[in-house]
């Protein structure tokens, strides 16, 4: 039935079901990926027909650029703090919206709302909050913390980005934890309750160990999202003040399209890709080991 | 039993407080979208002295809202439709025809999912810029098919395997063509996973900024996130109008959320946990 005998018959099936999506896959992903590899080893800039082989010069340029490492270091700080705060908040939210009162779905929907809105718009919303509302709070109630806009202060601007990142993603991760919490069999906690285990004891000895798969997914997603963040960074701070919030995705963008350093920019993009892939693989494999059977 | 209900009410109160904090930024934007600039500077927390509905008409006009929404709708609907139909058909081919190459194709699709857009965007712009394909929303729709089809095909692949083959064979014996079998039997059975994928892709494409900012050059092609961005470039000083523009940009997705809340939340969970 599904065994075309002739070559022509196979070609026809391929033409009907597979050709268009695979053509799009090859032209949009595979080809740019291969060209990307080529670009890191040459000085090809796309327009000139000739290009020369450079070996690892672009990679060497990339890692010798101090701005690259400054940005990478900033990004690591952003990622670690974001990872912790987002997931702690998400887990607390998940516990709260599964605690059994009426209208839980309404709250779940509310906490998820920021995630529906695009990063560019979220950045502008918070730009207004940081530069107008909080400064107003600061001057009206004499709160030194908000006396001037966080966005203009190199020490605080990164924290502004973190606040927005946590606010944006906590609701999403909450949904993953809710799915994990609901998946825990009620008989387990009931039995523990009859044995006299407190709510806290049940949380740490039963729920959290059984929810390792949820933590694996949620940490993986937060990691990826925060390493690659670009829109909110652009609309909230543009990397200012003094490039103190230029996260790595924005740095790569600027290197390639503003400074027109295509080869080194692409080398940086691949280094970023490698770092994220290695961290993600390590994280997931470490957590797979920690999983337990119910 | 009593301590449990106390716990429940405490959780409820805590929830309300957190939710208010959570949506506070959005409420403030809404509140200030009705104010004059001086009114906002004087007190961003107070109710408007005078409700300036004209902020909305001005924002609507300056950011070409109707064009932007129309472009966003076109790109999102067509992009999602192409991804859905073609990913399902490719998954069908990969599952039902046991060619040797199919395993390698599936592996290549899965492997490509770990490549972030940032690692592709520079050669992407170089390539398509030189081919003069970076200036139309029709090209953009095609790019979304390319970027979205691997995840969708991978997810469909697991579901096509569970479609009972006997149904298809009966139809084939009755003389239906392969396209009829796919379109009339297989694709409708896949509806639950199609809904999940469509929702994930709608949220992705509707909110995407980086790809349209690279692929759309003409102002009249701009999608909603793009036109919001360009609008803010020149309009930041007039806060009231700027806030009205933000509210306008948020409204469509909130309407979508109200209409499909359950499917969206289920879809997001399913997509993340799979």
Coordinates of C-alpha atoms in Angstrom, one line a residue:
Chain A
X1 CA 0.0 0.0 0.0
X2 CA 2.8 2.4 1.0
X3 CA 5.4 0.6 -1.1
X4 CA 5.9 2.5 -4.3
X5 CA 7.8 0.1 -6.6
X6 CA 8.9 2.5 -9.3
X7 CA 11.3 5.4 -8.9
X8 CA 8.7 7.6 -10.5
X9 CA 6.1 6.5 -7.9
X10 CA 8.4 7.4 -5.0
X11 CA 9.2 10.7 -6.6
X12 CA 5.5 11.5 -6.9
X13 CA 4.8 10.7 -3.2
X14 CA 7.8 12.9 -2.2
X15 CA 6.7 15.7 -4.5
X16 CA 3.2 15.7 -2.9
X17 CA 4.0 15.3 0.8
X18 CA 7.6 16.2 1.3
X19 CA 9.0 18.6 -1.3
X20 CA 7.8 22.0 -0.1
X21 CA 8.5 21.7 3.6
X22 CA 11.9 20.1 3.0
X23 CA 12.8 22.7 0.4
X24 CA 11.9 25.4 2.9
X25 CA 13.9 23.6 5.6
X26 CA 17.0 23.4 3.3
X27 CA 16.8 27.0 2.1
X28 CA 15.9 28.7 5.4
X29 CA 17.9 26.7 7.9
X30 CA 20.5 24.3 6.3
X31 CA 21.8 26.7 3.7
X32 CA 22.3 29.7 6.0
X33 CA 23.9 27.3 8.6
X34 CA 26.4 26.1 6.0
X35 CA 27.1 29.6 4.8
X36 CA 27.5 30.6 8.4
X37 CA 30.3 28.0 8.8
X38 CA 31.9 29.3 5.6
X39 CA 31.7 32.9 6.8
X40 CA 33.6 32.2 10.0
X41 CA 36.6 30.9 8.0
X42 CA 36.7 33.6 5.3
X43 CA 36.4 37.3 4.8
X44 CA 33.3 36.9 2.6
X45 CA 30.9 39.8 3.1
X46 CA 28.2 38.6 0.8
X47 CA 28.6 41.1 -2.0
X48 CA 32.1 40.7 -3.4
X49 CA 32.5 37.6 -5.5
X50 CA 36.0 36.8 -4.2
X51 CA 36.8 35.9 -0.7
X52 CA 39.9 34.4 0.9
X53 CA 40.4 31.7 3.4
X54 CA 41.4 33.0 6.8
X55 CA 41.5 29.9 9.0
X56 CA 40.6 30.7 12.6
X57 CA 41.3 34.5 12.4
X58 CA 37.6 35.4 12.8
X59 CA 37.3 33.2 15.9
X60 CA 40.6 34.7 17.3
X61 CA 39.3 38.2 16.6
X62 CA 36.0 37.3 18.4
X63 CA 37.6 35.9 21.6
X64 CA 40.2 38.7 21.7
X65 CA 37.5 41.4 21.7
X66 CA 37.1 42.6 25.3
X67 CA 33.6 43.8 24.6
X68 CA 32.5 40.3 23.7
X69 CA 33.6 39.0 27.1
X70 CA 32.1 41.9 29.0
X71 CA 28.8 41.2 27.3
X72 CA 29.2 37.5 27.9
X73 CA 29.9 38.1 31.6
X74 CA 26.9 40.4 31.9
X75 CA 24.7 37.8 30.2
X76 CA 25.9 35.0 32.6
X77 CA 24.9 37.2 35.6
X78 CA 21.6 38.0 34.0
X79 CA 21.0 34.3 33.2
X80 CA 21.9 33.0 36.6
X81 CA 19.8 35.5 38.6
X82 CA 16.9 35.2 36.1
X83 CA 17.0 31.4 36.4
X84 CA 16.8 31.4 40.1
X85 CA 14.2 34.2 40.6
X86 CA 12.0 33.1 37.7
X87 CA 11.8 29.5 38.9
X88 CA 11.4 30.2 42.6
X89 CA 8.5 32.7 41.8
X90 CA 7.0 30.3 39.3
X91 CA 7.1 27.4 41.8
X92 CA 5.5 29.5 44.5
X93 CA 2.8 30.7 42.0
X94 CA 2.2 27.1 41.0
X95 CA 1.7 26.1 44.7
X96 CA -0.7 29.0 45.2
X97 CA -2.9 28.4 42.2
X98 CA -3.2 24.7 43.0
X99 CA -4.1 25.2 46.7
X100 CA -7.8 24.4 46.0
X101 CA -9.8 27.6 46.2
X102 CA -12.4 28.7 43.7
X103 CA -11.4 30.6 40.5
X104 CA -7.9 29.1 40.3
X105 CA -8.1 29.2 36.5
X106 CA -8.6 32.9 36.5
X107 CA -5.4 33.4 38.5
X108 CA -3.4 31.1 36.2
X109 CA -4.6 33.0 33.2
X110 CA -3.7 36.3 34.9
X111 CA -0.2 35.2 35.8
X112 CA 0.3 33.9 32.2
X113 CA -0.8 37.2 30.6
X114 CA 2.7 38.9 30.2
X115 CA 3.8 35.9 28.1
X116 CA 1.2 36.6 25.5
X117 CA 2.6 40.1 24.8
X118 CA 5.6 40.5 22.6
X119 CA 9.0 41.3 24.1
X120 CA 9.2 44.7 22.3
X121 CA 6.0 45.9 23.8
X122 CA 6.8 44.6 27.3
X123 CA 10.1 46.5 27.2
X124 CA 8.3 49.7 26.4
X125 CA 5.7 49.1 29.1
X126 CA 8.5 48.8 31.7
X127 CA 10.5 51.6 30.3
X128 CA 7.5 53.8 31.3
X129 CA 7.3 52.1 34.7
X130 CA 11.0 52.6 35.5
X131 CA 11.4 56.1 34.1
X132 CA 8.1 57.6 35.2
X133 CA 6.2 55.7 37.8
X134 CA 9.0 54.5 40.0
X135 CA 10.8 57.8 39.9
X136 CA 7.5 59.4 40.9
X137 CA 7.3 57.0 43.8
X138 CA 10.8 57.8 44.8
X139 CA 10.4 61.5 44.9
X140 CA 6.9 61.5 46.4
X141 CA 7.6 59.1 49.2
X142 CA 11.3 59.7 49.6
X143 CA 12.5 56.2 48.6
X144 CA 16.2 56.5 47.8
X145 CA 16.0 53.3 45.8
X146 CA 13.8 54.9 43.2
X147 CA 15.1 58.5 43.4
X148 CA 16.5 58.3 39.9
X149 CA 15.6 56.0 37.0
X150 CA 17.2 52.6 37.2
X151 CA 17.5 52.7 33.4
X152 CA 20.0 55.5 33.6
X153 CA 22.2 53.9 36.3
X154 CA 24.8 51.4 35.0
X155 CA 24.6 49.4 38.3
X156 CA 20.8 49.1 38.3
X157 CA 19.9 48.9 34.7
X158 CA 20.7 45.2 34.5
X159 CA 18.4 44.6 37.5
X160 CA 15.6 46.4 35.6
X161 CA 16.1 43.9 32.8
X162 CA 16.0 41.0 35.3
X163 CA 12.7 42.3 36.8
X164 CA 11.2 42.3 33.3
X165 CA 12.6 38.9 32.5
X166 CA 11.2 37.4 35.7
X167 CA 7.8 39.1 35.2
X168 CA 7.6 37.9 31.7
X169 CA 8.5 34.2 32.2
X170 CA 7.3 33.3 35.7
X171 CA 3.7 32.7 34.5
X172 CA 4.9 30.4 31.7
X173 CA 7.1 28.3 34.0
X174 CA 4.2 28.3 36.5
X175 CA 2.1 26.4 34.0
X176 CA 4.8 23.7 33.7
X177 CA 5.0 23.4 37.5
X178 CA 1.2 23.2 37.7
X179 CA 1.2 20.3 35.3
X180 CA 3.8 18.6 37.4
X181 CA 1.9 19.2 40.7
X182 CA -1.3 17.9 39.2
X183 CA 0.5 14.8 38.0
X184 CA 1.4 13.8 41.6
X185 CA -1.0 11.1 42.8
X186 CA -3.2 12.4 45.6
X187 CA -2.9 9.0 47.5
X188 CA 0.8 9.7 48.1
X189 CA 0.3 13.0 49.9
X190 CA -2.8 11.6 51.6
X191 CA -0.8 8.7 53.0
X192 CA 2.0 11.0 54.1
X193 CA -0.6 13.3 55.8
X194 CA -2.1 10.3 57.7
X195 CA 1.4 9.4 58.9
X196 CA 1.6 12.9 60.3
X197 CA 3.9 14.6 57.7
X198 CA 3.5 18.4 57.8
X199 CA 2.7 20.4 54.6
X200 CA 6.4 21.5 54.4
X201 CA 7.6 17.9 54.9
X202 CA 5.3 16.7 52.1
X203 CA 6.6 19.5 49.9
X204 CA 10.3 18.7 50.3
X205 CA 10.1 14.9 50.7
X206 CA 7.4 14.0 48.1
X207 CA 6.4 16.8 45.8
X208 CA 9.8 18.3 44.9
X209 CA 11.5 15.0 44.3
X210 CA 8.7 13.8 42.1
X211 CA 8.7 17.0 40.1
X212 CA 12.3 16.8 38.9
X213 CA 11.1 16.4 35.3
X214 CA 9.2 19.7 35.6
X215 CA 12.3 21.4 36.9
X216 CA 14.4 20.0 34.1
X217 CA 12.1 21.4 31.4
X218 CA 11.5 24.7 33.1
X219 CA 15.2 25.4 33.9
X220 CA 16.1 24.4 30.3
X221 CA 13.5 26.8 28.9
X222 CA 14.5 29.7 31.2
X223 CA 18.1 29.1 30.3
X224 CA 17.5 29.2 26.6
X225 CA 15.1 32.2 26.8
X226 CA 17.4 34.3 28.9
X227 CA 20.5 33.5 27.0
X228 CA 18.9 34.6 23.7
X229 CA 16.9 37.6 24.9
X230 CA 16.9 40.4 22.5
X231 CA 13.6 42.2 22.1
X232 CA 13.1 43.3 25.7
X233 CA 16.8 44.3 25.9
X234 CA 16.3 46.5 22.8
X235 CA 13.1 48.2 23.8
X236 CA 13.9 48.6 27.5
X237 CA 17.5 49.8 27.5
X238 CA 19.0 49.5 24.0
X239 CA 22.1 48.3 25.9
X240 CA 22.5 51.7 27.6
X241 CA 23.8 53.3 29.7
X242 CA 27.4 52.9 28.5
X243 CA 26.7 49.4 27.1
X244 CA 26.1 48.2 30.7
X245 CA 23.1 46.2 29.6
X246 CA 24.3 45.0 26.2
X247 CA 23.5 41.3 26.5
X248 CA 25.2 38.8 24.2
X249 CA 22.4 38.5 21.6
X250 CA 22.4 42.3 21.1
X251 CA 26.2 42.3 21.1
X252 CA 26.2 39.8 18.2
X253 CA 23.6 41.8 16.3
X254 CA 25.5 45.1 16.7
X255 CA 28.8 43.5 15.7
X256 CA 27.4 42.1 12.5
X257 CA 24.8 44.7 11.4
X258 CA 26.0 48.0 13.0
X259 CA 29.8 47.5 12.9
X260 CA 29.5 45.4 9.7
X261 CA 32.0 42.8 11.0
X262 CA 30.2 39.8 9.5
X263 CA 32.9 37.2 9.9
X264 CA 33.8 37.9 13.5
X265 CA 30.1 38.5 14.3
X266 CA 29.2 35.1 12.9
X267 CA 32.1 33.5 14.9
X268 CA 30.7 35.1 18.0
X269 CA 27.2 33.8 17.2
X270 CA 28.6 30.2 16.9
X271 CA 30.6 30.6 20.2
X272 CA 27.4 31.7 21.9
X273 CA 25.5 28.7 20.3
X274 CA 28.2 26.3 21.5
X275 CA 28.2 27.7 25.1
X276 CA 24.4 27.5 25.4
X277 CA 24.3 24.0 23.9
X278 CA 27.0 22.8 26.3
X279 CA 25.3 24.3 29.4
X280 CA 21.9 23.0 28.3
X281 CA 23.2 19.5 27.7
X282 CA 25.0 19.4 31.1
X283 CA 22.0 20.8 32.9
X284 CA 19.5 18.3 31.4
X285 CA 21.8 15.3 31.8
X286 CA 22.6 16.2 35.4
X287 CA 18.9 16.5 36.2
X288 CA 17.9 13.3 34.4
X289 CA 20.1 11.5 36.9
X290 CA 18.3 13.1 39.8
X291 CA 14.9 11.8 38.6
X292 CA 13.1 9.3 40.8
X293 CA 10.3 6.9 40.2
X294 CA 7.0 7.4 42.0
Chain B
X1 CA -10.0 20.6 58.7
X2 CA -10.1 24.1 60.1
X3 CA -6.4 24.9 59.6
X4 CA -6.8 23.7 56.0
X5 CA -9.5 26.2 55.3
X6 CA -7.4 29.0 56.9
X7 CA -4.5 27.9 54.7
X8 CA -6.8 28.1 51.7
X9 CA -8.0 31.6 52.5
X10 CA -4.4 32.8 53.1
X11 CA -3.4 31.4 49.8
X12 CA -6.3 33.2 48.2
X13 CA -5.4 36.5 49.7
X14 CA -1.7 36.1 48.7
X15 CA -2.8 35.2 45.2
X16 CA -4.9 38.3 44.9
X17 CA -2.0 40.5 46.1
X18 CA 0.4 38.9 43.7
X19 CA -2.0 39.1 40.8
X20 CA -2.5 42.8 41.4
X21 CA 1.3 43.4 41.5
X22 CA 1.6 41.3 38.3
X23 CA -0.9 43.2 36.2
X24 CA -0.1 46.6 37.8
X25 CA 2.3 47.7 35.0
X26 CA -0.3 46.9 32.3
X27 CA -3.1 48.8 34.3
X28 CA -0.8 51.8 34.7
X29 CA -0.2 51.9 30.9
X30 CA -4.0 51.7 30.4
X31 CA -4.6 54.5 32.9
X32 CA -2.0 56.8 31.5
X33 CA -3.1 56.3 27.9
X34 CA -6.0 58.7 28.6
X35 CA -3.9 61.5 30.0
X36 CA -2.1 64.5 28.7
X37 CA 1.7 64.6 28.9
X38 CA 1.8 67.2 31.8
X39 CA -0.8 65.2 33.6
X40 CA 1.4 62.1 33.5
X41 CA 4.5 63.9 34.6
X42 CA 2.6 65.4 37.6
X43 CA 1.3 62.1 38.8
X44 CA 1.4 58.8 36.9
X45 CA -0.8 57.1 39.5
X46 CA -3.8 59.4 39.6
X47 CA -6.9 59.2 37.5
X48 CA -6.8 61.5 34.4
X49 CA -7.8 65.2 35.0
X50 CA -9.5 65.0 31.6
X51 CA -10.0 61.8 29.7
X52 CA -8.1 62.3 26.4
X53 CA -9.6 59.8 24.0
X54 CA -7.8 61.7 21.3
X55 CA -4.6 59.9 22.3
X56 CA -6.0 56.8 20.8
X57 CA -7.0 58.4 17.5
X58 CA -3.5 60.0 17.2
X59 CA -1.7 56.7 18.1
X60 CA -3.9 54.8 15.7
X61 CA -3.0 57.2 12.9
X62 CA 0.7 57.7 13.6
X63 CA 1.6 54.0 13.9
X64 CA -0.5 53.0 10.9
X65 CA -2.4 50.7 13.2
X66 CA -4.8 49.3 10.6
X67 CA -2.0 48.4 8.2
X68 CA 0.1 46.9 11.0
X69 CA -2.7 44.7 12.2
X70 CA -3.6 43.6 8.7
X71 CA 0.0 42.7 8.0
X72 CA 0.4 40.9 11.3
X73 CA -2.9 39.0 10.6
X74 CA -1.8 38.1 7.0
X75 CA 1.7 36.9 8.1
X76 CA 0.4 35.0 11.1
X77 CA -2.5 33.3 9.5
X78 CA -0.7 32.2 6.4
X79 CA 2.4 31.3 8.2
X80 CA 0.6 29.2 10.7
X81 CA -1.5 27.6 8.0
X82 CA 1.5 26.7 5.9
X83 CA 3.4 25.2 8.9
X84 CA 0.4 23.2 9.9
X85 CA -0.5 21.7 6.6
X86 CA 3.0 21.0 5.3
X87 CA 4.5 19.8 8.6
X88 CA 1.6 17.3 8.9
X89 CA 2.1 16.1 5.3
X90 CA 5.8 15.7 5.8
X91 CA 5.3 13.8 9.1
X92 CA 2.8 11.6 7.2
X93 CA 5.3 10.8 4.6
X94 CA 8.1 10.1 7.1
X95 CA 5.9 7.7 9.1
X96 CA 4.0 5.8 6.3
X97 CA 6.7 5.3 3.7
X98 CA 9.5 3.5 5.3
X99 CA 12.3 4.7 3.2
X100 CA 15.8 4.5 4.6
X101 CA 16.4 8.2 4.2
X102 CA 13.4 9.1 6.4
X103 CA 15.2 8.3 9.7
X104 CA 18.0 10.6 8.6
X105 CA 15.6 13.4 7.6
X106 CA 13.9 13.2 11.0
X107 CA 17.2 13.3 12.8
X108 CA 18.3 16.4 10.8
X109 CA 15.0 18.1 11.7
X110 CA 15.5 17.3 15.4
X111 CA 19.1 18.4 15.3
X112 CA 18.2 21.7 13.7
X113 CA 15.8 22.6 16.5
X114 CA 18.8 23.4 18.8
X115 CA 20.2 26.1 16.5
X116 CA 19.1 29.5 17.8
X117 CA 18.0 32.1 15.3
X118 CA 21.0 34.3 16.3
X119 CA 23.4 31.7 14.9
X120 CA 21.6 31.8 11.5
X121 CA 20.6 35.5 11.2
X122 CA 23.9 36.9 9.8
X123 CA 24.3 34.4 6.9
X124 CA 20.5 34.6 6.4
X125 CA 20.5 38.3 5.9
X126 CA 23.6 38.1 3.7
X127 CA 22.1 35.4 1.5
X128 CA 18.6 36.7 1.1
X129 CA 19.8 40.3 1.0
X130 CA 21.9 39.5 -2.0
X131 CA 19.0 37.7 -3.6
X132 CA 16.8 40.8 -3.0
X133 CA 14.3 38.7 -1.1
X134 CA 14.4 40.7 2.1
X135 CA 11.6 43.1 1.3
X136 CA 8.3 41.4 1.3
X137 CA 5.9 39.9 3.7
X138 CA 5.3 37.0 1.3
X139 CA 9.0 36.0 1.7
X140 CA 8.6 36.4 5.4
X141 CA 5.7 33.9 5.5
X142 CA 7.9 31.4 3.6
X143 CA 10.7 32.0 6.2
X144 CA 8.3 31.2 9.0
X145 CA 7.5 27.9 7.2
X146 CA 11.2 27.1 7.2
X147 CA 11.9 28.1 10.8
X148 CA 8.7 26.5 12.2
X149 CA 8.4 23.3 10.3
X150 CA 11.0 21.2 12.1
X151 CA 9.4 21.4 15.6
X152 CA 5.9 20.9 14.1
X153 CA 7.0 17.9 12.0
X154 CA 8.7 16.4 15.0
X155 CA 5.5 16.7 17.1
X156 CA 3.2 15.5 14.3
X157 CA 5.5 12.5 13.8
X158 CA 4.6 11.1 17.2
X159 CA 0.9 11.5 16.6
X160 CA 0.7 10.2 13.0
X161 CA 2.2 6.9 14.3
X162 CA -1.0 6.4 16.4
X163 CA -3.4 7.0 13.5
X164 CA -4.9 3.5 12.7
X165 CA -3.5 2.4 9.4
X166 CA -6.6 0.2 8.7
X167 CA -8.8 3.3 8.1
X168 CA -6.4 4.6 5.4
X169 CA -6.1 1.2 3.8
X170 CA -9.8 0.8 3.6
X171 CA -10.1 4.1 1.9
X172 CA -7.3 3.3 -0.5
X173 CA -8.9 0.1 -1.5
X174 CA -12.1 2.0 -2.1
X175 CA -10.2 4.0 -4.7
X176 CA -9.4 7.2 -2.8
X177 CA -6.1 8.9 -3.8
X178 CA -3.3 9.4 -1.4
X179 CA -4.0 13.1 -1.1
X180 CA -7.7 12.3 -0.4
X181 CA -6.6 9.9 2.3
X182 CA -4.3 12.4 3.9
X183 CA -6.7 15.3 3.7
X184 CA -9.9 13.5 4.4
X185 CA -8.8 11.0 7.1
X186 CA -5.4 11.6 8.6
X187 CA -5.3 15.3 8.9
X188 CA -8.8 15.5 10.6
X189 CA -7.7 12.9 13.2
X190 CA -4.7 15.0 14.0
X191 CA -6.8 18.0 15.0
X192 CA -5.9 18.1 18.7
X193 CA -2.2 18.3 18.0
X194 CA -2.9 20.7 15.1
X195 CA -4.7 23.1 17.6
X196 CA -1.8 22.9 20.0
X197 CA 0.8 23.7 17.3
X198 CA -1.3 26.4 15.8
X199 CA -1.6 28.2 19.1
X200 CA 2.1 28.0 19.8
X201 CA 2.9 29.2 16.3
X202 CA 0.4 32.1 16.5
X203 CA 1.9 33.4 19.7
X204 CA 5.4 33.0 18.2
X205 CA 4.8 34.7 14.8
X206 CA 2.4 37.4 16.1
X207 CA 5.0 38.6 18.7
X208 CA 8.2 38.0 16.7
X209 CA 10.3 41.0 16.2
X210 CA 13.8 40.1 15.1
X211 CA 13.0 38.2 11.9
X212 CA 10.5 40.8 10.6
X213 CA 12.9 43.6 11.5
X214 CA 15.5 41.9 9.3
X215 CA 13.2 40.8 6.5
X216 CA 10.8 43.8 6.1
X217 CA 12.1 47.0 4.7
X218 CA 9.1 48.8 3.3
X219 CA 7.2 50.7 6.1
X220 CA 3.8 49.6 4.6
X221 CA 4.8 45.9 5.2
X222 CA 5.5 46.4 8.9
X223 CA 3.9 44.0 11.4
X224 CA 2.5 45.2 14.7
X225 CA 5.7 44.7 16.8
X226 CA 7.7 46.5 14.1
X227 CA 5.5 49.5 13.8
X228 CA 5.3 49.8 17.6
X229 CA 9.1 49.8 17.7
X230 CA 9.4 52.5 15.0
X231 CA 6.6 54.5 16.5
X232 CA 8.5 54.7 19.8
X233 CA 11.7 55.7 18.1
X234 CA 10.1 59.1 17.2
X235 CA 7.3 59.5 19.8
X236 CA 8.8 58.8 23.2
X237 CA 8.2 62.3 24.6
X238 CA 4.5 62.3 24.2
X239 CA 3.7 59.7 26.8
X240 CA 0.0 59.7 26.6
X241 CA -0.1 58.9 22.9
X242 CA 2.7 56.4 23.4
X243 CA 0.7 54.6 26.1
X244 CA -2.3 54.5 23.9
X245 CA -0.1 52.9 21.2
X246 CA 0.9 50.2 23.6
X247 CA -2.7 49.5 24.6
X248 CA -3.6 49.3 20.9
X249 CA -0.8 46.8 20.3
X250 CA -1.8 44.7 23.2
X251 CA -5.5 44.5 22.5
X252 CA -5.5 42.0 19.7
X253 CA -3.6 39.3 21.6
X254 CA -5.8 39.9 24.7
X255 CA -8.9 39.4 22.6
X256 CA -7.4 36.2 21.3
X257 CA -6.7 35.1 24.8
X258 CA -10.2 35.7 26.0
X259 CA -11.6 33.7 23.1
X260 CA -9.3 30.7 23.5
X261 CA -8.0 30.8 27.0
X262 CA -8.4 27.1 27.7
X263 CA -6.8 26.0 24.5
X264 CA -3.9 28.5 24.9
X265 CA -3.0 27.3 28.4
X266 CA -3.4 23.6 27.5
X267 CA -1.4 24.1 24.2
X268 CA 1.4 25.9 25.9
X269 CA 1.7 23.2 28.6
X270 CA 1.6 20.4 26.1
X271 CA 4.1 22.1 23.8
X272 CA 6.5 22.6 26.6
X273 CA 6.2 19.2 28.3
X274 CA 6.5 17.2 25.0

